[in-house]
PDB file of C-alpha atoms in Angstrom:
ATOM      1  CA  UNK A   1      -0.085  -0.010   0.023  1.00  0.00           C
ATOM      2  CA  UNK A   2       2.812   2.337   0.886  1.00  0.00           C
ATOM      3  CA  UNK A   3       4.513   1.635  -2.416  1.00  0.00           C
ATOM      4  CA  UNK A   4       1.221   2.421  -4.122  1.00  0.00           C
ATOM      5  CA  UNK A   5       1.066   5.797  -2.264  1.00  0.00           C
ATOM      6  CA  UNK A   6       4.661   6.471  -3.137  1.00  0.00           C
ATOM      7  CA  UNK A   7       4.255   5.665  -6.720  1.00  0.00           C
ATOM      8  CA  UNK A   8       1.093   7.733  -6.809  1.00  0.00           C
ATOM      9  CA  UNK A   9       2.832  10.614  -5.399  1.00  0.00           C
ATOM     10  CA  UNK A  10       5.805  10.338  -7.943  1.00  0.00           C
ATOM     11  CA  UNK A  11       3.336  10.212 -10.644  1.00  0.00           C
ATOM     12  CA  UNK A  12       1.472  13.306  -9.490  1.00  0.00           C
ATOM     13  CA  UNK A  13       4.905  15.169  -9.187  1.00  0.00           C
ATOM     14  CA  UNK A  14       6.014  14.320 -12.651  1.00  0.00           C
ATOM     15  CA  UNK A  15       2.592  15.524 -13.880  1.00  0.00           C
ATOM     16  CA  UNK A  16       3.119  18.764 -12.245  1.00  0.00           C
ATOM     17  CA  UNK A  17       6.552  19.043 -13.572  1.00  0.00           C
ATOM     18  CA  UNK A  18       5.248  18.488 -17.007  1.00  0.00           C
ATOM     19  CA  UNK A  19       2.463  20.778 -16.423  1.00  0.00           C
ATOM     20  CA  UNK A  20       4.714  23.482 -15.315  1.00  0.00           C
ATOM     21  CA  UNK A  21       7.349  23.076 -18.009  1.00  0.00           C
ATOM     22  CA  UNK A  22       4.434  23.177 -20.564  1.00  0.00           C
ATOM     23  CA  UNK A  23       3.539  26.895 -19.590  1.00  0.00           C
ATOM     24  CA  UNK A  24       7.069  28.177 -19.608  1.00  0.00           C
ATOM     25  CA  UNK A  25       8.691  29.972 -22.571  1.00  0.00           C
ATOM     26  CA  UNK A  26      11.593  27.941 -23.603  1.00  0.00           C
ATOM     27  CA  UNK A  27      15.087  29.577 -23.757  1.00  0.00           C
ATOM     28  CA  UNK A  28      15.928  30.687 -27.215  1.00  0.00           C
ATOM     29  CA  UNK A  29      19.464  30.008 -28.360  1.00  0.00           C
ATOM     30  CA  UNK A  30      21.578  29.823 -31.413  1.00  0.00           C
ATOM     31  CA  UNK A  31      24.377  27.298 -32.372  1.00  0.00           C
ATOM     32  CA  UNK A  32      27.845  28.907 -32.798  1.00  0.00           C
ATOM     33  CA  UNK A  33      30.724  27.644 -35.045  1.00  0.00           C
ATOM     34  CA  UNK A  34      32.175  25.654 -32.244  1.00  0.00           C
ATOM     35  CA  UNK A  35      29.134  23.644 -31.401  1.00  0.00           C
ATOM     36  CA  UNK A  36      28.311  25.732 -28.530  1.00  0.00           C
ATOM     37  CA  UNK A  37      25.002  27.339 -27.524  1.00  0.00           C
ATOM     38  CA  UNK A  38      24.562  31.151 -27.055  1.00  0.00           C
ATOM     39  CA  UNK A  39      21.546  31.947 -25.177  1.00  0.00           C
ATOM     40  CA  UNK A  40      19.245  34.896 -26.362  1.00  0.00           C
ATOM     41  CA  UNK A  41      19.213  37.153 -23.166  1.00  0.00           C
ATOM     42  CA  UNK A  42      15.927  38.487 -24.154  1.00  0.00           C
ATOM     43  CA  UNK A  43      14.249  34.986 -23.559  1.00  0.00           C
ATOM     44  CA  UNK A  44      15.603  34.618 -20.039  1.00  0.00           C
ATOM     45  CA  UNK A  45      12.674  34.850 -17.532  1.00  0.00           C
ATOM     46  CA  UNK A  46      12.912  37.215 -14.783  1.00  0.00           C
ATOM     47  CA  UNK A  47      11.271  35.094 -12.268  1.00  0.00           C
ATOM     48  CA  UNK A  48      13.982  32.728 -10.683  1.00  0.00           C
ATOM     49  CA  UNK A  49      11.873  29.593 -10.473  1.00  0.00           C
ATOM     50  CA  UNK A  50      10.638  29.995 -14.173  1.00  0.00           C
ATOM     51  CA  UNK A  51      14.234  30.570 -15.074  1.00  0.00           C
ATOM     52  CA  UNK A  52      15.313  27.271 -13.354  1.00  0.00           C
ATOM     53  CA  UNK A  53      12.800  25.434 -15.340  1.00  0.00           C
ATOM     54  CA  UNK A  54      14.110  26.947 -18.650  1.00  0.00           C
ATOM     55  CA  UNK A  55      17.459  26.009 -17.911  1.00  0.00           C
ATOM     56  CA  UNK A  56      16.072  22.149 -17.247  1.00  0.00           C
ATOM     57  CA  UNK A  57      14.350  22.293 -20.475  1.00  0.00           C
ATOM     58  CA  UNK A  58      17.408  23.581 -22.407  1.00  0.00           C
ATOM     59  CA  UNK A  59      19.715  21.236 -20.786  1.00  0.00           C
ATOM     60  CA  UNK A  60      17.986  18.447 -22.200  1.00  0.00           C
ATOM     61  CA  UNK A  61      17.842  20.042 -25.817  1.00  0.00           C
ATOM     62  CA  UNK A  62      21.705  20.874 -25.582  1.00  0.00           C
ATOM     63  CA  UNK A  63      22.463  17.083 -24.872  1.00  0.00           C
ATOM     64  CA  UNK A  64      20.417  15.806 -27.565  1.00  0.00           C
ATOM     65  CA  UNK A  65      21.771  18.408 -30.118  1.00  0.00           C
ATOM     66  CA  UNK A  66      25.403  17.512 -28.730  1.00  0.00           C
ATOM     67  CA  UNK A  67      26.165  21.118 -27.842  1.00  0.00           C
ATOM     68  CA  UNK A  68      29.519  21.467 -26.041  1.00  0.00           C
ATOM     69  CA  UNK A  69      29.827  24.935 -24.323  1.00  0.00           C
ATOM     70  CA  UNK A  70      26.997  27.253 -23.472  1.00  0.00           C
ATOM     71  CA  UNK A  71      27.196  30.974 -22.991  1.00  0.00           C
ATOM     72  CA  UNK A  72      24.707  32.904 -20.893  1.00  0.00           C
ATOM     73  CA  UNK A  73      24.707  36.760 -20.618  1.00  0.00           C
ATOM     74  CA  UNK A  74      22.852  38.166 -17.647  1.00  0.00           C
ATOM     75  CA  UNK A  75      22.073  42.042 -17.716  1.00  0.00           C
ATOM     76  CA  UNK A  76      22.091  43.898 -14.463  1.00  0.00           C
ATOM     77  CA  UNK A  77      18.279  43.573 -14.439  1.00  0.00           C
ATOM     78  CA  UNK A  78      18.601  39.797 -14.074  1.00  0.00           C
ATOM     79  CA  UNK A  79      21.643  39.643 -11.583  1.00  0.00           C
ATOM     80  CA  UNK A  80      19.408  37.788  -9.107  1.00  0.00           C
ATOM     81  CA  UNK A  81      19.417  34.978 -11.511  1.00  0.00           C
ATOM     82  CA  UNK A  82      23.123  34.621 -11.123  1.00  0.00           C
ATOM     83  CA  UNK A  83      22.702  32.071  -8.216  1.00  0.00           C
ATOM     84  CA  UNK A  84      20.213  29.939  -9.839  1.00  0.00           C
ATOM     85  CA  UNK A  85      22.624  29.747 -12.912  1.00  0.00           C
ATOM     86  CA  UNK A  86      25.588  28.786 -11.010  1.00  0.00           C
ATOM     87  CA  UNK A  87      24.218  26.661  -8.301  1.00  0.00           C
ATOM     88  CA  UNK A  88      21.519  24.964 -10.171  1.00  0.00           C
ATOM     89  CA  UNK A  89      22.502  25.206 -13.716  1.00  0.00           C
ATOM     90  CA  UNK A  90      26.157  24.491 -13.373  1.00  0.00           C
ATOM     91  CA  UNK A  91      27.398  27.883 -15.075  1.00  0.00           C
ATOM     92  CA  UNK A  92      30.617  29.258 -14.051  1.00  0.00           C
ATOM     93  CA  UNK A  93      31.761  33.047 -14.091  1.00  0.00           C
ATOM     94  CA  UNK A  94      33.614  34.033 -17.257  1.00  0.00           C
ATOM     95  CA  UNK A  95      33.764  37.868 -17.088  1.00  0.00           C
ATOM     96  CA  UNK A  96      31.590  40.902 -16.150  1.00  0.00           C
ATOM     97  CA  UNK A  97      31.406  44.438 -17.615  1.00  0.00           C
ATOM     98  CA  UNK A  98      29.448  47.338 -16.774  1.00  0.00           C
ATOM     99  CA  UNK A  99      25.736  46.425 -17.401  1.00  0.00           C
ATOM    100  CA  UNK A 100      26.186  42.508 -17.663  1.00  0.00           C
ATOM    101  CA  UNK A 101      27.803  39.337 -16.437  1.00  0.00           C
ATOM    102  CA  UNK A 102      28.857  36.476 -18.737  1.00  0.00           C
ATOM    103  CA  UNK A 103      28.615  32.885 -17.560  1.00  0.00           C
ATOM    104  CA  UNK A 104      29.425  29.744 -19.328  1.00  0.00           C
ATOM    105  CA  UNK A 105      29.045  26.024 -18.889  1.00  0.00           C
ATOM    106  CA  UNK A 106      31.150  23.148 -20.525  1.00  0.00           C
ATOM    107  CA  UNK A 107      28.670  20.131 -21.107  1.00  0.00           C
ATOM    108  CA  UNK A 108      30.769  17.070 -22.276  1.00  0.00           C
ATOM    109  CA  UNK A 109      31.884  15.116 -19.133  1.00  0.00           C
ATOM    110  CA  UNK A 110      34.322  13.127 -20.894  1.00  0.00           C
ATOM    111  CA  UNK A 111      36.338  15.955 -22.549  1.00  0.00           C
ATOM    112  CA  UNK A 112      38.568  18.836 -21.159  1.00  0.00           C
ATOM    113  CA  UNK A 113      36.824  22.085 -21.090  1.00  0.00           C
ATOM    114  CA  UNK A 114      37.901  24.064 -24.045  1.00  0.00           C
ATOM    115  CA  UNK A 115      35.820  27.093 -23.742  1.00  0.00           C
ATOM    116  CA  UNK A 116      38.317  30.392 -24.140  1.00  0.00           C
ATOM    117  CA  UNK A 117      39.202  32.095 -20.911  1.00  0.00           C
ATOM    118  CA  UNK A 118      38.264  35.717 -20.123  1.00  0.00           C
ATOM    119  CA  UNK A 119      40.513  38.584 -21.292  1.00  0.00           C
ATOM    120  CA  UNK A 120      44.011  37.984 -19.873  1.00  0.00           C
ATOM    121  CA  UNK A 121      45.741  41.398 -20.442  1.00  0.00           C
ATOM    122  CA  UNK A 122      45.162  45.025 -20.186  1.00  0.00           C
ATOM    123  CA  UNK A 123      46.889  47.428 -22.900  1.00  0.00           C
ATOM    124  CA  UNK A 124      48.648  50.458 -21.796  1.00  0.00           C
ATOM    125  CA  UNK A 125      50.474  53.156 -23.759  1.00  0.00           C
ATOM    126  CA  UNK A 126      53.349  55.533 -23.106  1.00  0.00           C
ATOM    127  CA  UNK A 127      53.419  58.575 -25.458  1.00  0.00           C
ATOM    128  CA  UNK A 128      56.777  59.927 -26.544  1.00  0.00           C
ATOM    129  CA  UNK A 129      56.275  63.474 -27.950  1.00  0.00           C
ATOM    130  CA  UNK A 130      59.220  65.775 -29.166  1.00  0.00           C
ATOM    131  CA  UNK A 131      58.849  69.351 -29.841  1.00  0.00           C
ATOM    132  CA  UNK A 132      60.727  71.159 -32.617  1.00  0.00           C
ATOM    133  CA  UNK A 133      63.757  71.764 -30.275  1.00  0.00           C
ATOM    134  CA  UNK A 134      64.130  67.992 -29.395  1.00  0.00           C
ATOM    135  CA  UNK A 135      62.530  68.437 -25.846  1.00  0.00           C
ATOM    136  CA  UNK A 136      60.408  65.696 -24.369  1.00  0.00           C
ATOM    137  CA  UNK A 137      56.956  66.009 -23.122  1.00  0.00           C
ATOM    138  CA  UNK A 138      56.541  64.827 -19.526  1.00  0.00           C
ATOM    139  CA  UNK A 139      54.199  64.583 -16.607  1.00  0.00           C
ATOM    140  CA  UNK A 140      54.063  64.252 -12.985  1.00  0.00           C
ATOM    141  CA  UNK A 141      51.272  61.960 -11.613  1.00  0.00           C
ATOM    142  CA  UNK A 142      49.037  63.283  -8.656  1.00  0.00           C
ATOM    143  CA  UNK A 143      47.656  59.848  -8.057  1.00  0.00           C
ATOM    144  CA  UNK A 144      49.112  56.300  -8.477  1.00  0.00           C
ATOM    145  CA  UNK A 145      52.309  54.444  -7.359  1.00  0.00           C
ATOM    146  CA  UNK A 146      54.652  57.407  -8.506  1.00  0.00           C
ATOM    147  CA  UNK A 147      52.596  60.116  -6.324  1.00  0.00           C
ATOM    148  CA  UNK A 148      54.886  62.340  -4.193  1.00  0.00           C
ATOM    149  CA  UNK A 149      57.923  60.929  -5.636  1.00  0.00           C
ATOM    150  CA  UNK A 150      58.849  64.006  -7.909  1.00  0.00           C
ATOM    151  CA  UNK A 151      59.221  61.651 -10.963  1.00  0.00           C
ATOM    152  CA  UNK A 152      58.696  63.196 -14.512  1.00  0.00           C
ATOM    153  CA  UNK A 153      57.614  60.557 -16.992  1.00  0.00           C
ATOM    154  CA  UNK A 154      55.939  60.391 -20.415  1.00  0.00           C
ATOM    155  CA  UNK A 155      52.149  60.496 -20.643  1.00  0.00           C
ATOM    156  CA  UNK A 156      50.666  57.231 -19.961  1.00  0.00           C
ATOM    157  CA  UNK A 157      47.107  55.396 -19.929  1.00  0.00           C
ATOM    158  CA  UNK A 158      45.125  52.546 -20.804  1.00  0.00           C
ATOM    159  CA  UNK A 159      43.642  51.787 -24.260  1.00  0.00           C
ATOM    160  CA  UNK A 160      39.770  51.840 -24.378  1.00  0.00           C
ATOM    161  CA  UNK A 161      37.790  48.846 -25.760  1.00  0.00           C
ATOM    162  CA  UNK A 162      37.793  48.951 -29.551  1.00  0.00           C
ATOM    163  CA  UNK A 163      40.450  51.769 -29.634  1.00  0.00           C
ATOM    164  CA  UNK A 164      43.534  51.683 -31.629  1.00  0.00           C
ATOM    165  CA  UNK A 165      46.901  51.928 -29.840  1.00  0.00           C
ATOM    166  CA  UNK A 166      47.720  54.967 -31.946  1.00  0.00           C
ATOM    167  CA  UNK A 167      44.376  56.680 -31.412  1.00  0.00           C
ATOM    168  CA  UNK A 168      44.680  56.044 -27.642  1.00  0.00           C
ATOM    169  CA  UNK A 169      48.161  57.525 -27.430  1.00  0.00           C
ATOM    170  CA  UNK A 170      47.025  60.716 -29.338  1.00  0.00           C
ATOM    171  CA  UNK A 171      44.048  60.846 -26.768  1.00  0.00           C
ATOM    172  CA  UNK A 172      45.939  60.545 -23.643  1.00  0.00           C
ATOM    173  CA  UNK A 173      48.374  63.380 -24.592  1.00  0.00           C
ATOM    174  CA  UNK A 174      45.538  65.624 -25.312  1.00  0.00           C
ATOM    175  CA  UNK A 175      43.473  64.632 -22.249  1.00  0.00           C
ATOM    176  CA  UNK A 176      46.527  65.038 -19.875  1.00  0.00           C
ATOM    177  CA  UNK A 177      48.526  67.892 -21.440  1.00  0.00           C
ATOM    178  CA  UNK A 178      46.258  69.697 -23.795  1.00  0.00           C
ATOM    179  CA  UNK A 179      48.728  69.227 -26.778  1.00  0.00           C
ATOM    180  CA  UNK A 180      46.649  68.734 -29.830  1.00  0.00           C
ATOM    181  CA  UNK A 181      47.660  68.256 -33.471  1.00  0.00           C
ATOM    182  CA  UNK A 182      49.722  65.089 -32.686  1.00  0.00           C
ATOM    183  CA  UNK A 183      49.754  62.149 -35.074  1.00  0.00           C
ATOM    184  CA  UNK A 184      51.111  58.542 -34.709  1.00  0.00           C
ATOM    185  CA  UNK A 185      54.564  57.959 -36.050  1.00  0.00           C
ATOM    186  CA  UNK A 186      55.789  54.470 -34.580  1.00  0.00           C
ATOM    187  CA  UNK A 187      56.105  51.926 -31.933  1.00  0.00           C
ATOM    188  CA  UNK A 188      59.433  52.165 -30.222  1.00  0.00           C
ATOM    189  CA  UNK A 189      59.180  49.426 -27.911  1.00  0.00           C
ATOM    190  CA  UNK A 190      56.549  46.631 -26.212  1.00  0.00           C
ATOM    191  CA  UNK A 191      56.695  45.512 -22.610  1.00  0.00           C
ATOM    192  CA  UNK A 192      54.812  42.402 -21.284  1.00  0.00           C
ATOM    193  CA  UNK A 193      54.455  42.077 -17.446  1.00  0.00           C
ATOM    194  CA  UNK A 194      52.299  40.100 -15.187  1.00  0.00           C
ATOM    195  CA  UNK A 195      50.426  40.368 -11.869  1.00  0.00           C
ATOM    196  CA  UNK A 196      48.844  43.568 -12.543  1.00  0.00           C
ATOM    197  CA  UNK A 197      45.164  44.865 -11.531  1.00  0.00           C
ATOM    198  CA  UNK A 198      43.103  41.647 -10.512  1.00  0.00           C
ATOM    199  CA  UNK A 199      45.829  39.424 -11.414  1.00  0.00           C
ATOM    200  CA  UNK A 200      45.791  40.490 -15.197  1.00  0.00           C
ATOM    201  CA  UNK A 201      48.728  40.717 -17.563  1.00  0.00           C
ATOM    202  CA  UNK A 202      49.753  44.048 -19.012  1.00  0.00           C
ATOM    203  CA  UNK A 203      50.865  44.956 -22.577  1.00  0.00           C
ATOM    204  CA  UNK A 204      52.592  48.272 -22.678  1.00  0.00           C
ATOM    205  CA  UNK A 205      53.283  50.086 -25.914  1.00  0.00           C
ATOM    206  CA  UNK A 206      55.869  52.927 -26.004  1.00  0.00           C
ATOM    207  CA  UNK A 207      54.589  55.063 -28.958  1.00  0.00           C
ATOM    208  CA  UNK A 208      56.175  58.047 -30.659  1.00  0.00           C
ATOM    209  CA  UNK A 209      53.921  60.657 -31.825  1.00  0.00           C
ATOM    210  CA  UNK A 210      54.548  63.775 -34.046  1.00  0.00           C
ATOM    211  CA  UNK A 211      53.341  67.078 -32.998  1.00  0.00           C
ATOM    212  CA  UNK A 212      52.283  69.499 -35.657  1.00  0.00           C
ATOM    213  CA  UNK A 213      53.276  72.969 -33.873  1.00  0.00           C
ATOM    214  CA  UNK A 214      51.457  74.848 -36.534  1.00  0.00           C
ATOM    215  CA  UNK A 215      48.325  73.401 -35.252  1.00  0.00           C
ATOM    216  CA  UNK A 216      49.092  74.100 -31.619  1.00  0.00           C
ATOM    217  CA  UNK A 217      48.636  77.027 -29.200  1.00  0.00           C
ATOM    218  CA  UNK A 218      52.210  78.307 -28.294  1.00  0.00           C
ATOM    219  CA  UNK A 219      53.550  79.604 -25.218  1.00  0.00           C
ATOM    220  CA  UNK A 220      55.570  82.706 -24.800  1.00  0.00           C
ATOM    221  CA  UNK A 221      58.615  80.838 -25.539  1.00  0.00           C
ATOM    222  CA  UNK A 222      57.171  79.255 -28.806  1.00  0.00           C
ATOM    223  CA  UNK A 223      56.671  75.957 -27.530  1.00  0.00           C
ATOM    224  CA  UNK A 224      53.497  73.902 -27.562  1.00  0.00           C
ATOM    225  CA  UNK A 225      51.140  75.401 -24.932  1.00  0.00           C
ATOM    226  CA  UNK A 226      50.673  73.012 -21.967  1.00  0.00           C
ATOM    227  CA  UNK A 227      47.554  72.600 -20.022  1.00  0.00           C
ATOM    228  CA  UNK A 228      47.882  69.910 -17.358  1.00  0.00           C
ATOM    229  CA  UNK A 229      44.841  67.740 -16.499  1.00  0.00           C
ATOM    230  CA  UNK A 230      44.793  68.811 -12.700  1.00  0.00           C
ATOM    231  CA  UNK A 231      42.435  65.874 -11.546  1.00  0.00           C
ATOM    232  CA  UNK A 232      45.425  63.399 -12.701  1.00  0.00           C
ATOM    233  CA  UNK A 233      48.483  65.426 -12.759  1.00  0.00           C
ATOM    234  CA  UNK A 234      50.601  67.754 -10.554  1.00  0.00           C
ATOM    235  CA  UNK A 235      51.991  69.320 -13.818  1.00  0.00           C
ATOM    236  CA  UNK A 236      53.588  68.661 -17.244  1.00  0.00           C
ATOM    237  CA  UNK A 237      56.591  70.525 -18.923  1.00  0.00           C
ATOM    238  CA  UNK A 238      59.128  70.070 -21.759  1.00  0.00           C
ATOM    239  CA  UNK A 239      62.515  68.919 -20.817  1.00  0.00           C
ATOM    240  CA  UNK A 240      65.860  67.684 -22.406  1.00  0.00           C
ATOM    241  CA  UNK A 241      65.915  63.978 -23.161  1.00  0.00           C
ATOM    242  CA  UNK A 242      69.222  63.257 -21.027  1.00  0.00           C
ATOM    243  CA  UNK A 243      67.450  64.920 -18.020  1.00  0.00           C
ATOM    244  CA  UNK A 244      64.658  62.852 -18.325  1.00  0.00           C
ATOM    245  CA  UNK A 245      66.816  59.838 -18.590  1.00  0.00           C
ATOM    246  CA  UNK A 246      68.843  60.807 -15.562  1.00  0.00           C
ATOM    247  CA  UNK A 247      65.468  61.219 -13.479  1.00  0.00           C
ATOM    248  CA  UNK A 248      64.402  57.874 -14.475  1.00  0.00           C
ATOM    249  CA  UNK A 249      67.556  56.269 -13.639  1.00  0.00           C
ATOM    250  CA  UNK A 250      67.458  57.567 -10.020  1.00  0.00           C
ATOM    251  CA  UNK A 251      63.904  56.905  -9.519  1.00  0.00           C
ATOM    252  CA  UNK A 252      64.003  53.192 -10.507  1.00  0.00           C
ATOM    253  CA  UNK A 253      67.598  52.381  -9.588  1.00  0.00           C
ATOM    254  CA  UNK A 254      66.201  49.573  -7.170  1.00  0.00           C
ATOM    255  CA  UNK A 255      63.288  48.126  -9.250  1.00  0.00           C
ATOM    256  CA  UNK A 256      62.681  47.559 -13.001  1.00  0.00           C
ATOM    257  CA  UNK A 257      65.895  49.057 -13.676  1.00  0.00           C
ATOM    258  CA  UNK A 258      66.529  46.957 -16.948  1.00  0.00           C
ATOM    259  CA  UNK A 259      63.004  47.789 -18.457  1.00  0.00           C
ATOM    260  CA  UNK A 260      63.368  51.558 -17.894  1.00  0.00           C
ATOM    261  CA  UNK A 261      67.018  51.406 -19.332  1.00  0.00           C
ATOM    262  CA  UNK A 262      65.631  49.818 -22.409  1.00  0.00           C
ATOM    263  CA  UNK A 263      62.725  52.177 -22.799  1.00  0.00           C
ATOM    264  CA  UNK A 264      64.996  55.180 -22.078  1.00  0.00           C
ATOM    265  CA  UNK A 265      67.404  54.076 -24.717  1.00  0.00           C
ATOM    266  CA  UNK A 266      64.678  53.681 -27.362  1.00  0.00           C
ATOM    267  CA  UNK A 267      63.678  57.265 -26.632  1.00  0.00           C
ATOM    268  CA  UNK A 268      67.003  58.557 -26.874  1.00  0.00           C
ATOM    269  CA  UNK A 269      68.168  56.768 -29.929  1.00  0.00           C
ATOM    270  CA  UNK A 270      64.717  57.715 -31.565  1.00  0.00           C
ATOM    271  CA  UNK A 271      65.215  61.431 -30.653  1.00  0.00           C
ATOM    272  CA  UNK A 272      68.973  61.383 -32.419  1.00  0.00           C
ATOM    273  CA  UNK A 273      67.380  59.736 -35.431  1.00  0.00           C
ATOM    274  CA  UNK A 274      69.327  56.437 -34.858  1.00  0.00           C
ATOM    275  CA  UNK A 275      66.217  54.179 -34.243  1.00  0.00           C
ATOM    276  CA  UNK A 276      63.234  53.546 -36.564  1.00  0.00           C
ATOM    277  CA  UNK A 277      61.074  51.284 -34.439  1.00  0.00           C
ATOM    278  CA  UNK A 278      58.029  49.828 -35.856  1.00  0.00           C
ATOM    279  CA  UNK A 279      55.908  51.719 -38.344  1.00  0.00           C
ATOM    280  CA  UNK A 280      52.361  51.178 -39.631  1.00  0.00           C
ATOM    281  CA  UNK A 281      52.521  49.069 -42.707  1.00  0.00           C
ATOM    282  CA  UNK A 282      48.779  48.927 -43.168  1.00  0.00           C
ATOM    283  CA  UNK A 283      45.555  50.088 -41.694  1.00  0.00           C
ATOM    284  CA  UNK A 284      42.254  48.984 -43.060  1.00  0.00           C
ATOM    285  CA  UNK A 285      38.931  47.696 -42.368  1.00  0.00           C
ATOM    286  CA  UNK A 286      38.122  43.943 -42.881  1.00  0.00           C
ATOM    287  CA  UNK A 287      35.961  43.685 -46.074  1.00  0.00           C
ATOM    288  CA  UNK A 288      32.472  42.869 -45.127  1.00  0.00           C
ATOM    289  CA  UNK A 289      31.899  41.117 -48.432  1.00  0.00           C
ATOM    290  CA  UNK A 290      34.752  38.683 -47.663  1.00  0.00           C
ATOM    291  CA  UNK A 291      33.632  35.058 -48.271  1.00  0.00           C
ATOM    292  CA  UNK A 292      35.246  34.093 -45.019  1.00  0.00           C
ATOM    293  CA  UNK A 293      33.034  36.528 -43.088  1.00  0.00           C
ATOM    294  CA  UNK A 294      29.960  34.884 -41.614  1.00  0.00           C
ATOM    295  CA  UNK A 295      26.646  36.448 -41.222  1.00  0.00           C
ATOM    296  CA  UNK A 296      26.852  36.074 -37.336  1.00  0.00           C
ATOM    297  CA  UNK A 297      30.480  36.995 -36.943  1.00  0.00           C
ATOM    298  CA  UNK A 298      30.911  40.170 -34.842  1.00  0.00           C
ATOM    299  CA  UNK A 299      32.201  43.548 -36.643  1.00  0.00           C
ATOM    300  CA  UNK A 300      35.963  43.395 -36.735  1.00  0.00           C
ATOM    301  CA  UNK A 301      38.682  45.622 -38.055  1.00  0.00           C
ATOM    302  CA  UNK A 302      42.312  44.977 -38.657  1.00  0.00           C
ATOM    303  CA  UNK A 303      43.777  47.766 -36.319  1.00  0.00           C
ATOM    304  CA  UNK A 304      47.444  47.738 -36.606  1.00  0.00           C
ATOM    305  CA  UNK A 305      50.154  45.986 -38.855  1.00  0.00           C
ATOM    306  CA  UNK A 306      53.528  46.907 -37.638  1.00  0.00           C
ATOM    307  CA  UNK A 307      56.853  46.231 -39.503  1.00  0.00           C
ATOM    308  CA  UNK A 308      60.243  47.557 -39.043  1.00  0.00           C
ATOM    309  CA  UNK A 309      61.013  50.990 -40.116  1.00  0.00           C
ATOM    310  CA  UNK A 310      62.652  51.102 -43.609  1.00  0.00           C
TER     311      UNK A 310
END
């Protein structure tokens, strides 16, 4: 009798589950080129219980369709569903940006997870700007690790998402010092380092810019007029390259000495016309009509192809 009651209860629970699932809108998803599934965020239910049912339905379909990895993008409005996705749905965090969190799940149990990791690097630039007298544009930081040390350095900053290294260097110089009319000339050096913010690695491009003084406001001495960004800087000035190198050598005698020696050598030899660095060989959009471009591909551009100076 007890067995009959248990069986009847199980049957009723199954019927309730089927009835519950029957009234739930299924998750919409598309298959990517790697046999994965990309969930349409617009189809994700706002209610946590309903979302859990959606995931259970979708998981059966994904396994039948032999999908491998699944991508789930939850906007801020659906942040309360993260717990359901991770604790009930088996998803892991991949990355987050303002406005959303991206999660993923690897389905095959007998294969290693081949889904790509989140971004591993940030990209920074240092801008080498020489005026017509051969003087170097330098700044002194109000915040950051060099605050209060009296160190003069070239303008630096991080590249924005989708921004060319060349454009980012021009932007940083104008924002920090007010010098406009700069154009990208060449890359003088590249440095890779690890263990930066949140454990990310860092790619740093030392970039030379040319300043068109005919397009700049000039100070009383005939140099491009400087207007420091006081929220970020204590000041900015034009100095002799040898003075800059001496200041760097003193400031970094106990750390990163070899790195700064290499960067300073690149600046000095460039200023003397003895070093060409890497120049832009080509800068063009990726043809949208190319047969290799699929309809669902994100927009891409060939940003910068660098070759040794001739």
